[in-house]
Amino acid sequence: MTESLFSPYRFKGLELNNRVVMAPMCQYSVTAKDGIPNDWHHVHYVSRAVGGTGLIVIEMTDVEPDGRITDNDLGIWSDEHIPAFAKLVNGMHAYGSKVAIQIAHAGRKAEDAKQPVAPSVVTFPGENFKTPRALSTEEVQVMVQKFADGVRRAVQAGVDAIELHGAHGYLIHQFHSKLMNHREDEYGKDLSRFGCEIIRAAKKVMPDTMPLIMRISAVEYADGGYDIDHTLDISRAYKEAGVDMFHISSGGEGPSGTRKPGNYPGYQVPFARRFRDELGVPVIAVGLLDDASLAQAVIGNGDADLVAVGRGMLRDPYWANHAALKLGADVKQAAIAQQYTRGY
């Protein structure tokens, strides 16, 4: 095994102390409903930096108010958001973590929007969801610019990488899915077009050395949903447009049908491996990888370049430090904060 979970990782201008990623997880905690991160977010994210996480991905942050899942979500639709995000990023940087941010729009899954927007008039199943309005061709083009503006603001706030949310049934995913995109214009004829335009617009406002990550659902579980071959085809276009790294998840487009998610530790890792092998790009694996030995094996086997931990980090802000100790590092190698070393 030439690489381990706690090997440094270098890619373009991104330099990580280890290969542990904090997966983006919505906190639904913007009590002022203005999209601006508050004290909760500062404590939540900075504590994971103290806990030794290599790369922290700030939760889904939306490009317009009605693009949020709920009104309690983060947003980046105004320059007024930049100072609070900059403070948050600086706090994580102070303890050695690098920071990405997930830029997104919920589309038809925007629960608190008066009327959500989507590629087509296809309602997400469930009583919490409203019938969306289909975006006009001109509105789609405006939406591309909203994503670019959000990316620009995140760059100004000092992040180290950008992640576009193209998974879990949100707007970019909606456009590249036949289940949700029934358009007859150019954005329906080419299912990758919307995502590619966002990618190219994002790259124009990002430093050349900054990686652009795309989170993508490798397969859909709803009946009639796409399989991984479709996603790989879409992702080849995304790579050509400028995606540097893929973050491989699955599902989120609706209730599962005949095909069910594995929901066992490592069930999504084979998807990540196929992306890495077939597209020749770095990948982040995610999905019940909370056990340090399993996360180590994912890196050691060459299945992925980075491992994202979600619920494990909700339970333990110091997951990375504790994983390093479990895997045989001493306190200094595990980067335990000096103030806490006597606890070990």
mmCIF file of C-alpha atoms in Angstrom:
data_model
loop_
_atom_site.group_PDB
_atom_site.id
_atom_site.type_symbol
_atom_site.label_atom_id
_atom_site.label_comp_id
_atom_site.label_asym_id
_atom_site.label_seq_id
_atom_site.Cartn_x
_atom_site.Cartn_y
_atom_site.Cartn_z
ATOM 1 C CA MET A 1 0.000 0.000 0.000
ATOM 2 C CA THR A 2 1.743 3.150 -1.193
ATOM 3 C CA GLU A 3 -0.876 5.627 -0.002
ATOM 4 C CA SER A 4 -2.871 5.765 3.208
ATOM 5 C CA LEU A 5 -5.761 7.738 4.639
ATOM 6 C CA PHE A 6 -3.239 9.992 6.351
ATOM 7 C CA SER A 7 -0.874 10.523 3.451
ATOM 8 C CA PRO A 8 -0.727 14.154 2.298
ATOM 9 C CA TYR A 9 -2.580 14.859 -0.921
ATOM 10 C CA ARG A 10 -1.655 17.392 -3.587
ATOM 11 C CA PHE A 11 -3.795 18.249 -6.587
ATOM 12 C CA LYS A 12 -3.412 21.438 -8.614
ATOM 13 C CA GLY A 13 -3.175 24.183 -5.984
ATOM 14 C CA LEU A 14 -4.898 22.118 -3.263
ATOM 15 C CA GLU A 15 -2.576 20.762 -0.567
ATOM 16 C CA LEU A 16 -4.187 18.581 2.099
ATOM 17 C CA ASN A 17 -2.632 17.218 5.270
ATOM 18 C CA ASN A 18 -4.576 13.978 4.841
ATOM 19 C CA ARG A 19 -7.234 12.385 2.643
ATOM 20 C CA VAL A 20 -10.160 12.758 5.038
ATOM 21 C CA VAL A 21 -13.024 14.898 3.728
ATOM 22 C CA MET A 22 -15.965 16.159 5.745
ATOM 23 C CA ALA A 23 -18.942 15.536 3.485
ATOM 24 C CA PRO A 24 -21.329 18.466 2.977
ATOM 25 C CA MET A 25 -24.316 18.070 5.305
ATOM 26 C CA CYS A 26 -27.108 20.631 5.584
ATOM 27 C CA GLN A 27 -27.533 22.066 9.071
ATOM 28 C CA TYR A 28 -30.855 23.877 8.464
ATOM 29 C CA SER A 29 -29.673 26.398 11.029
ATOM 30 C CA VAL A 30 -29.828 29.839 9.413
ATOM 31 C CA THR A 31 -32.359 31.139 11.919
ATOM 32 C CA ALA A 32 -32.416 34.618 10.352
ATOM 33 C CA LYS A 33 -33.345 32.992 7.002
ATOM 34 C CA ASP A 34 -30.937 35.330 5.210
ATOM 35 C CA GLY A 35 -28.545 32.651 3.977
ATOM 36 C CA ILE A 36 -25.680 33.987 6.107
ATOM 37 C CA PRO A 37 -23.648 31.560 8.265
ATOM 38 C CA ASN A 38 -23.966 32.233 11.988
ATOM 39 C CA ASP A 39 -22.395 31.130 15.274
ATOM 40 C CA TRP A 40 -23.704 27.581 14.884
ATOM 41 C CA HIS A 41 -21.940 27.185 11.552
ATOM 42 C CA HIS A 42 -18.733 28.647 12.958
ATOM 43 C CA VAL A 43 -18.651 26.188 15.876
ATOM 44 C CA HIS A 44 -19.753 23.268 13.693
ATOM 45 C CA TYR A 45 -17.140 23.707 10.973
ATOM 46 C CA VAL A 46 -14.181 25.034 12.952
ATOM 47 C CA SER A 47 -14.451 22.174 15.461
ATOM 48 C CA ARG A 48 -13.973 19.695 12.589
ATOM 49 C CA ALA A 49 -10.848 21.607 11.588
ATOM 50 C CA VAL A 50 -9.532 21.304 15.155
ATOM 51 C CA GLY A 51 -10.433 17.616 14.794
ATOM 52 C CA GLY A 52 -7.894 17.124 12.022
ATOM 53 C CA THR A 53 -10.040 16.973 8.878
ATOM 54 C CA GLY A 54 -8.028 17.464 5.684
ATOM 55 C CA LEU A 55 -10.775 19.008 3.532
ATOM 56 C CA ILE A 56 -14.059 20.390 4.834
ATOM 57 C CA VAL A 57 -16.875 20.867 2.336
ATOM 58 C CA ILE A 58 -19.331 23.528 3.455
ATOM 59 C CA GLU A 59 -22.899 22.326 3.085
ATOM 60 C CA MET A 60 -25.200 23.023 0.133
ATOM 61 C CA THR A 61 -25.120 26.790 -0.387
ATOM 62 C CA ASP A 62 -27.690 28.139 -2.810
ATOM 63 C CA VAL A 63 -27.477 30.683 -5.598
ATOM 64 C CA GLU A 64 -30.887 32.288 -5.049
ATOM 65 C CA PRO A 65 -33.350 32.452 -2.129
ATOM 66 C CA ASP A 66 -35.869 30.126 -3.781
ATOM 67 C CA GLY A 67 -33.072 27.709 -4.595
ATOM 68 C CA ARG A 68 -32.800 26.585 -0.985
ATOM 69 C CA ILE A 69 -34.260 23.311 0.270
ATOM 70 C CA THR A 70 -35.629 25.331 3.185
ATOM 71 C CA ASP A 71 -35.419 28.961 4.204
ATOM 72 C CA ASN A 72 -33.006 27.904 6.975
ATOM 73 C CA ASP A 73 -30.279 26.958 4.489
ATOM 74 C CA LEU A 74 -27.107 28.796 3.522
ATOM 75 C CA GLY A 75 -27.085 31.047 0.481
ATOM 76 C CA ILE A 76 -24.584 32.975 -1.586
ATOM 77 C CA TRP A 77 -26.821 35.072 -3.824
ATOM 78 C CA SER A 78 -25.468 38.439 -2.630
ATOM 79 C CA ASP A 79 -22.105 40.065 -2.037
ATOM 80 C CA GLU A 80 -23.380 40.746 1.480
ATOM 81 C CA HIS A 81 -22.809 37.052 2.203
ATOM 82 C CA ILE A 82 -19.065 37.224 1.516
ATOM 83 C CA PRO A 83 -17.771 38.595 4.871
ATOM 84 C CA ALA A 84 -19.466 35.902 6.987
ATOM 85 C CA PHE A 85 -18.205 33.130 4.708
ATOM 86 C CA ALA A 86 -14.711 34.638 4.774
ATOM 87 C CA LYS A 87 -14.752 34.574 8.588
ATOM 88 C CA LEU A 88 -15.883 30.951 8.523
ATOM 89 C CA VAL A 89 -13.194 29.935 6.021
ATOM 90 C CA ASN A 90 -10.486 31.773 7.968
ATOM 91 C CA GLY A 91 -11.530 29.940 11.120
ATOM 92 C CA MET A 92 -11.033 26.561 9.464
ATOM 93 C CA HIS A 93 -7.764 27.602 7.858
ATOM 94 C CA ALA A 94 -6.414 28.603 11.271
ATOM 95 C CA TYR A 95 -6.461 24.937 12.345
ATOM 96 C CA GLY A 96 -4.986 23.417 9.205
ATOM 97 C CA SER A 97 -8.034 22.368 7.193
ATOM 98 C CA LYS A 98 -8.634 23.323 3.595
ATOM 99 C CA VAL A 99 -12.144 24.356 2.587
ATOM 100 C CA ALA A 100 -14.479 23.685 -0.320
ATOM 101 C CA ILE A 101 -18.063 24.884 -0.649
ATOM 102 C CA GLN A 102 -20.960 23.151 -2.359
ATOM 103 C CA ILE A 103 -22.705 25.578 -4.711
ATOM 104 C CA ALA A 104 -26.218 24.498 -5.606
ATOM 105 C CA HIS A 105 -29.865 25.056 -6.402
ATOM 106 C CA ALA A 106 -32.568 22.722 -5.130
ATOM 107 C CA GLY A 107 -34.819 23.060 -8.181
ATOM 108 C CA ARG A 108 -38.038 21.086 -7.708
ATOM 109 C CA LYS A 109 -36.892 20.046 -4.203
ATOM 110 C CA ALA A 110 -37.093 23.624 -2.852
ATOM 111 C CA GLU A 111 -39.676 23.007 -0.136
ATOM 112 C CA ASP A 112 -40.182 26.600 1.035
ATOM 113 C CA ALA A 113 -40.255 28.270 -2.386
ATOM 114 C CA LYS A 114 -43.691 29.624 -3.298
ATOM 115 C CA GLN A 115 -43.299 27.842 -6.630
ATOM 116 C CA PRO A 116 -40.113 25.879 -7.282
ATOM 117 C CA VAL A 117 -38.466 25.896 -10.687
ATOM 118 C CA ALA A 118 -37.206 22.896 -12.624
ATOM 119 C CA PRO A 119 -36.288 21.761 -16.132
ATOM 120 C CA SER A 120 -39.825 20.423 -16.598
ATOM 121 C CA VAL A 121 -43.126 20.254 -14.769
ATOM 122 C CA VAL A 122 -42.362 17.044 -12.892
ATOM 123 C CA THR A 123 -43.173 17.104 -9.182
ATOM 124 C CA PHE A 124 -40.967 15.402 -6.621
ATOM 125 C CA PRO A 125 -43.045 12.700 -4.878
ATOM 126 C CA GLY A 126 -44.191 13.561 -1.376
ATOM 127 C CA GLU A 127 -46.590 15.857 0.422
ATOM 128 C CA ASN A 128 -43.889 18.433 1.230
ATOM 129 C CA PHE A 129 -43.218 19.190 -2.418
ATOM 130 C CA LYS A 130 -44.988 21.621 -4.739
ATOM 131 C CA THR A 131 -45.477 21.375 -8.479
ATOM 132 C CA PRO A 132 -42.561 23.197 -10.097
ATOM 133 C CA ARG A 133 -42.631 25.669 -12.962
ATOM 134 C CA ALA A 134 -40.448 24.884 -15.977
ATOM 135 C CA LEU A 135 -37.707 27.422 -16.564
ATOM 136 C CA SER A 136 -37.772 29.168 -19.931
ATOM 137 C CA THR A 137 -34.677 28.888 -22.109
ATOM 138 C CA GLU A 138 -33.756 32.465 -21.192
ATOM 139 C CA GLU A 139 -34.215 31.737 -17.484
ATOM 140 C CA VAL A 140 -31.921 28.726 -17.747
ATOM 141 C CA GLN A 141 -29.218 30.997 -19.135
ATOM 142 C CA VAL A 142 -29.774 33.455 -16.269
ATOM 143 C CA MET A 143 -29.472 30.546 -13.834
ATOM 144 C CA VAL A 144 -26.064 29.678 -15.257
ATOM 145 C CA GLN A 145 -24.918 33.195 -14.416
ATOM 146 C CA LYS A 146 -26.323 32.884 -10.886
ATOM 147 C CA PHE A 147 -24.141 29.830 -10.350
ATOM 148 C CA ALA A 148 -21.119 31.711 -11.698
ATOM 149 C CA ASP A 149 -21.826 34.645 -9.378
ATOM 150 C CA GLY A 150 -22.061 32.279 -6.417
ATOM 151 C CA VAL A 151 -18.741 30.709 -7.323
ATOM 152 C CA ARG A 152 -17.137 34.150 -7.651
ATOM 153 C CA ARG A 153 -18.329 35.120 -4.179
ATOM 154 C CA ALA A 154 -17.016 31.871 -2.706
ATOM 155 C CA VAL A 155 -13.621 32.493 -4.299
ATOM 156 C CA GLN A 156 -13.633 35.995 -2.815
ATOM 157 C CA ALA A 157 -14.381 34.452 0.585
ATOM 158 C CA GLY A 158 -11.160 32.462 0.341
ATOM 159 C CA VAL A 159 -12.210 28.860 -0.297
ATOM 160 C CA ASP A 160 -9.665 26.382 -1.641
ATOM 161 C CA ALA A 161 -12.003 24.459 -3.973
ATOM 162 C CA ILE A 162 -15.508 24.641 -5.424
ATOM 163 C CA GLU A 163 -17.963 21.757 -5.482
ATOM 164 C CA LEU A 164 -20.969 21.940 -7.799
ATOM 165 C CA HIS A 165 -23.912 19.883 -6.581
ATOM 166 C CA GLY A 166 -24.954 17.675 -9.466
ATOM 167 C CA ALA A 167 -26.392 14.890 -7.296
ATOM 168 C CA HIS A 168 -29.322 13.928 -5.078
ATOM 169 C CA GLY A 169 -32.091 15.225 -7.322
ATOM 170 C CA TYR A 170 -31.152 18.907 -7.195
ATOM 171 C CA LEU A 171 -31.190 21.236 -10.192
ATOM 172 C CA ILE A 172 -28.080 20.161 -12.115
ATOM 173 C CA HIS A 173 -29.048 16.518 -11.551
ATOM 174 C CA GLN A 174 -32.576 17.310 -12.734
ATOM 175 C CA PHE A 175 -31.231 18.592 -16.040
ATOM 176 C CA HIS A 176 -29.079 15.531 -16.780
ATOM 177 C CA SER A 177 -31.789 13.014 -15.845
ATOM 178 C CA LYS A 178 -34.346 11.719 -18.338
ATOM 179 C CA LEU A 179 -36.752 11.216 -15.449
ATOM 180 C CA MET A 180 -36.858 14.934 -14.715
ATOM 181 C CA ASN A 181 -35.871 16.656 -17.967
ATOM 182 C CA HIS A 182 -38.540 16.472 -20.670
ATOM 183 C CA ARG A 183 -37.548 19.695 -22.424
ATOM 184 C CA GLU A 184 -37.655 20.160 -26.184
ATOM 185 C CA ASP A 185 -35.098 22.992 -26.401
ATOM 186 C CA GLU A 186 -31.318 22.617 -26.477
ATOM 187 C CA TYR A 187 -31.265 21.885 -22.741
ATOM 188 C CA GLY A 188 -33.437 18.832 -23.330
ATOM 189 C CA LYS A 189 -31.748 17.623 -26.482
ATOM 190 C CA ASP A 190 -28.357 17.648 -24.744
ATOM 191 C CA LEU A 191 -28.791 16.563 -21.121
ATOM 192 C CA SER A 192 -25.267 17.679 -20.205
ATOM 193 C CA ARG A 193 -25.603 21.198 -21.612
ATOM 194 C CA PHE A 194 -26.835 22.982 -18.465
ATOM 195 C CA GLY A 195 -24.133 21.436 -16.301
ATOM 196 C CA CYS A 196 -21.428 22.118 -18.892
ATOM 197 C CA GLU A 197 -22.413 25.768 -19.175
ATOM 198 C CA ILE A 198 -22.256 26.146 -15.395
ATOM 199 C CA ILE A 199 -18.858 24.446 -15.302
ATOM 200 C CA ARG A 200 -17.401 26.698 -17.991
ATOM 201 C CA ALA A 201 -18.875 29.803 -16.345
ATOM 202 C CA ALA A 202 -17.465 28.743 -12.969
ATOM 203 C CA LYS A 203 -13.990 28.140 -14.352
ATOM 204 C CA LYS A 204 -13.908 31.685 -15.726
ATOM 205 C CA VAL A 205 -14.181 33.149 -12.211
ATOM 206 C CA MET A 206 -11.901 30.617 -10.476
ATOM 207 C CA PRO A 207 -8.110 30.706 -10.230
ATOM 208 C CA ASP A 208 -6.483 28.267 -12.637
ATOM 209 C CA THR A 209 -4.948 26.386 -9.719
ATOM 210 C CA MET A 210 -8.257 25.881 -7.872
ATOM 211 C CA PRO A 211 -9.925 22.468 -8.352
ATOM 212 C CA LEU A 212 -13.535 22.263 -9.484
ATOM 213 C CA ILE A 213 -15.340 19.260 -8.002
ATOM 214 C CA MET A 214 -18.666 17.868 -9.199
ATOM 215 C CA ARG A 215 -20.786 15.810 -6.847
ATOM 216 C CA ILE A 216 -22.829 13.388 -8.888
ATOM 217 C CA SER A 217 -25.294 10.543 -8.352
ATOM 218 C CA ALA A 218 -23.744 7.583 -10.154
ATOM 219 C CA VAL A 219 -27.085 5.769 -10.440
ATOM 220 C CA GLU A 220 -30.748 6.552 -9.848
ATOM 221 C CA TYR A 221 -32.885 4.147 -7.843
ATOM 222 C CA ALA A 222 -36.344 5.212 -9.058
ATOM 223 C CA ASP A 223 -37.892 2.913 -11.648
ATOM 224 C CA GLY A 224 -36.811 4.075 -15.098
ATOM 225 C CA GLY A 225 -33.811 5.916 -13.680
ATOM 226 C CA TYR A 226 -30.400 6.010 -15.284
ATOM 227 C CA ASP A 227 -27.527 3.644 -14.633
ATOM 228 C CA ILE A 228 -23.829 4.337 -14.295
ATOM 229 C CA ASP A 229 -23.141 4.158 -18.027
ATOM 230 C CA HIS A 230 -25.381 7.196 -18.546
ATOM 231 C CA THR A 231 -23.647 9.068 -15.739
ATOM 232 C CA LEU A 232 -20.227 8.281 -17.117
ATOM 233 C CA ASP A 233 -21.267 9.656 -20.511
ATOM 234 C CA ILE A 234 -22.585 12.846 -18.880
ATOM 235 C CA SER A 235 -19.459 13.113 -16.752
ATOM 236 C CA ARG A 236 -17.163 12.809 -19.760
ATOM 237 C CA ALA A 237 -18.805 15.973 -21.046
ATOM 238 C CA TYR A 238 -18.431 17.567 -17.598
ATOM 239 C CA LYS A 239 -14.747 16.630 -17.516
ATOM 240 C CA GLU A 240 -14.240 18.136 -20.962
ATOM 241 C CA ALA A 241 -15.975 21.311 -19.777
ATOM 242 C CA GLY A 242 -13.581 21.625 -16.842
ATOM 243 C CA VAL A 243 -14.437 19.374 -13.878
ATOM 244 C CA ASP A 244 -11.217 18.329 -12.148
ATOM 245 C CA MET A 245 -12.552 15.832 -9.607
ATOM 246 C CA PHE A 246 -15.783 13.897 -9.015
ATOM 247 C CA HIS A 247 -17.458 13.213 -5.665
ATOM 248 C CA ILE A 248 -19.413 9.999 -6.195
ATOM 249 C CA SER A 249 -22.749 9.452 -4.470
ATOM 250 C CA SER A 250 -26.039 7.984 -5.737
ATOM 251 C CA GLY A 251 -29.814 8.419 -5.716
ATOM 252 C CA GLY A 252 -31.857 11.313 -4.391
ATOM 253 C CA GLU A 253 -34.088 11.707 -7.437
ATOM 254 C CA GLY A 254 -37.115 10.092 -5.799
ATOM 255 C CA PRO A 255 -38.283 7.027 -3.865
ATOM 256 C CA SER A 256 -36.397 3.889 -4.836
ATOM 257 C CA GLY A 257 -38.175 1.340 -7.017
ATOM 258 C CA THR A 258 -37.028 -2.148 -7.949
ATOM 259 C CA ARG A 259 -33.393 -1.170 -7.536
ATOM 260 C CA LYS A 260 -32.482 -0.311 -3.948
ATOM 261 C CA PRO A 261 -29.424 1.442 -2.534
ATOM 262 C CA GLY A 262 -27.041 -0.914 -0.749
ATOM 263 C CA ASN A 263 -26.971 1.027 2.520
ATOM 264 C CA TYR A 264 -24.075 -1.046 3.817
ATOM 265 C CA PRO A 265 -20.576 0.273 4.497
ATOM 266 C CA GLY A 266 -18.767 0.920 1.244
ATOM 267 C CA TYR A 267 -21.743 0.281 -1.037
ATOM 268 C CA GLN A 268 -20.917 3.266 -3.255
ATOM 269 C CA VAL A 269 -17.177 2.636 -3.484
ATOM 270 C CA PRO A 270 -17.416 0.541 -6.700
ATOM 271 C CA PHE A 271 -19.066 3.544 -8.393
ATOM 272 C CA ALA A 272 -16.120 5.714 -7.374
ATOM 273 C CA ARG A 273 -13.659 3.134 -8.663
ATOM 274 C CA ARG A 274 -15.335 3.050 -12.095
ATOM 275 C CA PHE A 275 -15.203 6.825 -12.371
ATOM 276 C CA ARG A 276 -11.531 6.856 -11.391
ATOM 277 C CA ASP A 277 -10.623 4.092 -13.817
ATOM 278 C CA GLU A 278 -12.730 5.136 -16.814
ATOM 279 C CA LEU A 279 -12.436 8.921 -16.642
ATOM 280 C CA GLY A 280 -8.876 9.111 -15.352
ATOM 281 C CA VAL A 281 -9.704 11.762 -12.772
ATOM 282 C CA PRO A 282 -9.359 11.960 -8.982
ATOM 283 C CA VAL A 283 -12.475 10.902 -7.081
ATOM 284 C CA ILE A 284 -13.929 11.244 -3.615
ATOM 285 C CA ALA A 285 -15.709 8.154 -2.265
ATOM 286 C CA VAL A 286 -18.569 8.574 0.191
ATOM 287 C CA GLY A 287 -21.288 6.497 1.827
ATOM 288 C CA LEU A 288 -21.106 4.835 5.255
ATOM 289 C CA LEU A 289 -17.312 4.975 5.351
ATOM 290 C CA ASP A 290 -17.244 5.805 9.054
ATOM 291 C CA ASP A 291 -14.941 2.941 10.049
ATOM 292 C CA ALA A 292 -11.320 4.040 9.889
ATOM 293 C CA SER A 293 -10.075 0.666 8.635
ATOM 294 C CA LEU A 294 -12.576 0.670 5.784
ATOM 295 C CA ALA A 295 -11.675 4.238 4.855
ATOM 296 C CA GLN A 296 -8.015 3.235 4.911
ATOM 297 C CA ALA A 297 -8.738 0.276 2.612
ATOM 298 C CA VAL A 298 -10.533 2.501 0.089
ATOM 299 C CA ILE A 299 -7.367 4.589 -0.269
ATOM 300 C CA GLY A 300 -4.955 1.666 -0.067
ATOM 301 C CA ASN A 301 -6.826 -0.317 -2.727
ATOM 302 C CA GLY A 302 -6.775 2.636 -5.109
ATOM 303 C CA ASP A 303 -10.569 2.873 -5.182
ATOM 304 C CA ALA A 304 -10.534 6.612 -4.539
ATOM 305 C CA ASP A 305 -8.167 9.472 -3.852
ATOM 306 C CA LEU A 306 -10.113 10.943 -0.929
ATOM 307 C CA VAL A 307 -12.721 9.575 1.491
ATOM 308 C CA ALA A 308 -15.683 11.649 2.666
ATOM 309 C CA VAL A 309 -17.234 11.007 6.062
ATOM 310 C CA GLY A 310 -20.688 12.359 6.857
ATOM 311 C CA ARG A 311 -22.662 10.999 9.765
ATOM 312 C CA GLY A 312 -19.486 9.833 11.486
ATOM 313 C CA MET A 313 -18.411 13.465 11.734
ATOM 314 C CA LEU A 314 -21.801 14.538 13.032
ATOM 315 C CA ARG A 315 -21.211 12.139 15.904
ATOM 316 C CA ASP A 316 -17.543 12.963 16.390
ATOM 317 C CA PRO A 317 -15.983 16.315 15.437
ATOM 318 C CA TYR A 318 -12.556 14.708 15.980
ATOM 319 C CA TRP A 319 -13.201 11.748 13.707
ATOM 320 C CA ALA A 320 -10.014 12.319 11.724
ATOM 321 C CA ASN A 321 -7.795 12.501 14.818
ATOM 322 C CA HIS A 322 -9.402 9.409 16.300
ATOM 323 C CA ALA A 323 -9.109 7.509 13.020
ATOM 324 C CA ALA A 324 -5.398 8.331 12.851
ATOM 325 C CA LEU A 325 -4.880 6.991 16.382
ATOM 326 C CA LYS A 326 -6.880 3.846 15.565
ATOM 327 C CA LEU A 327 -4.685 3.263 12.527
ATOM 328 C CA GLY A 328 -1.525 3.445 14.611
ATOM 329 C CA ALA A 329 -0.399 7.080 14.557
ATOM 330 C CA ASP A 330 0.955 8.655 17.707
ATOM 331 C CA VAL A 331 -0.539 11.818 19.165
ATOM 332 C CA LYS A 332 1.817 14.109 17.270
ATOM 333 C CA GLN A 333 1.278 12.318 13.932
ATOM 334 C CA ALA A 334 -2.471 12.438 14.481
ATOM 335 C CA ALA A 335 -2.218 16.231 14.771
ATOM 336 C CA ILE A 336 -4.010 16.310 18.110
ATOM 337 C CA ALA A 337 -4.328 19.941 19.185
ATOM 338 C CA GLN A 338 -1.671 20.758 21.780
ATOM 339 C CA GLN A 339 -4.357 21.863 24.212
ATOM 340 C CA TYR A 340 -5.897 18.366 24.118
ATOM 341 C CA THR A 341 -2.821 16.131 24.113
ATOM 342 C CA ARG A 342 -2.984 15.357 27.820
ATOM 343 C CA GLY A 343 -6.344 13.683 27.150
ATOM 344 C CA TYR A 344 -4.546 11.026 25.148
#
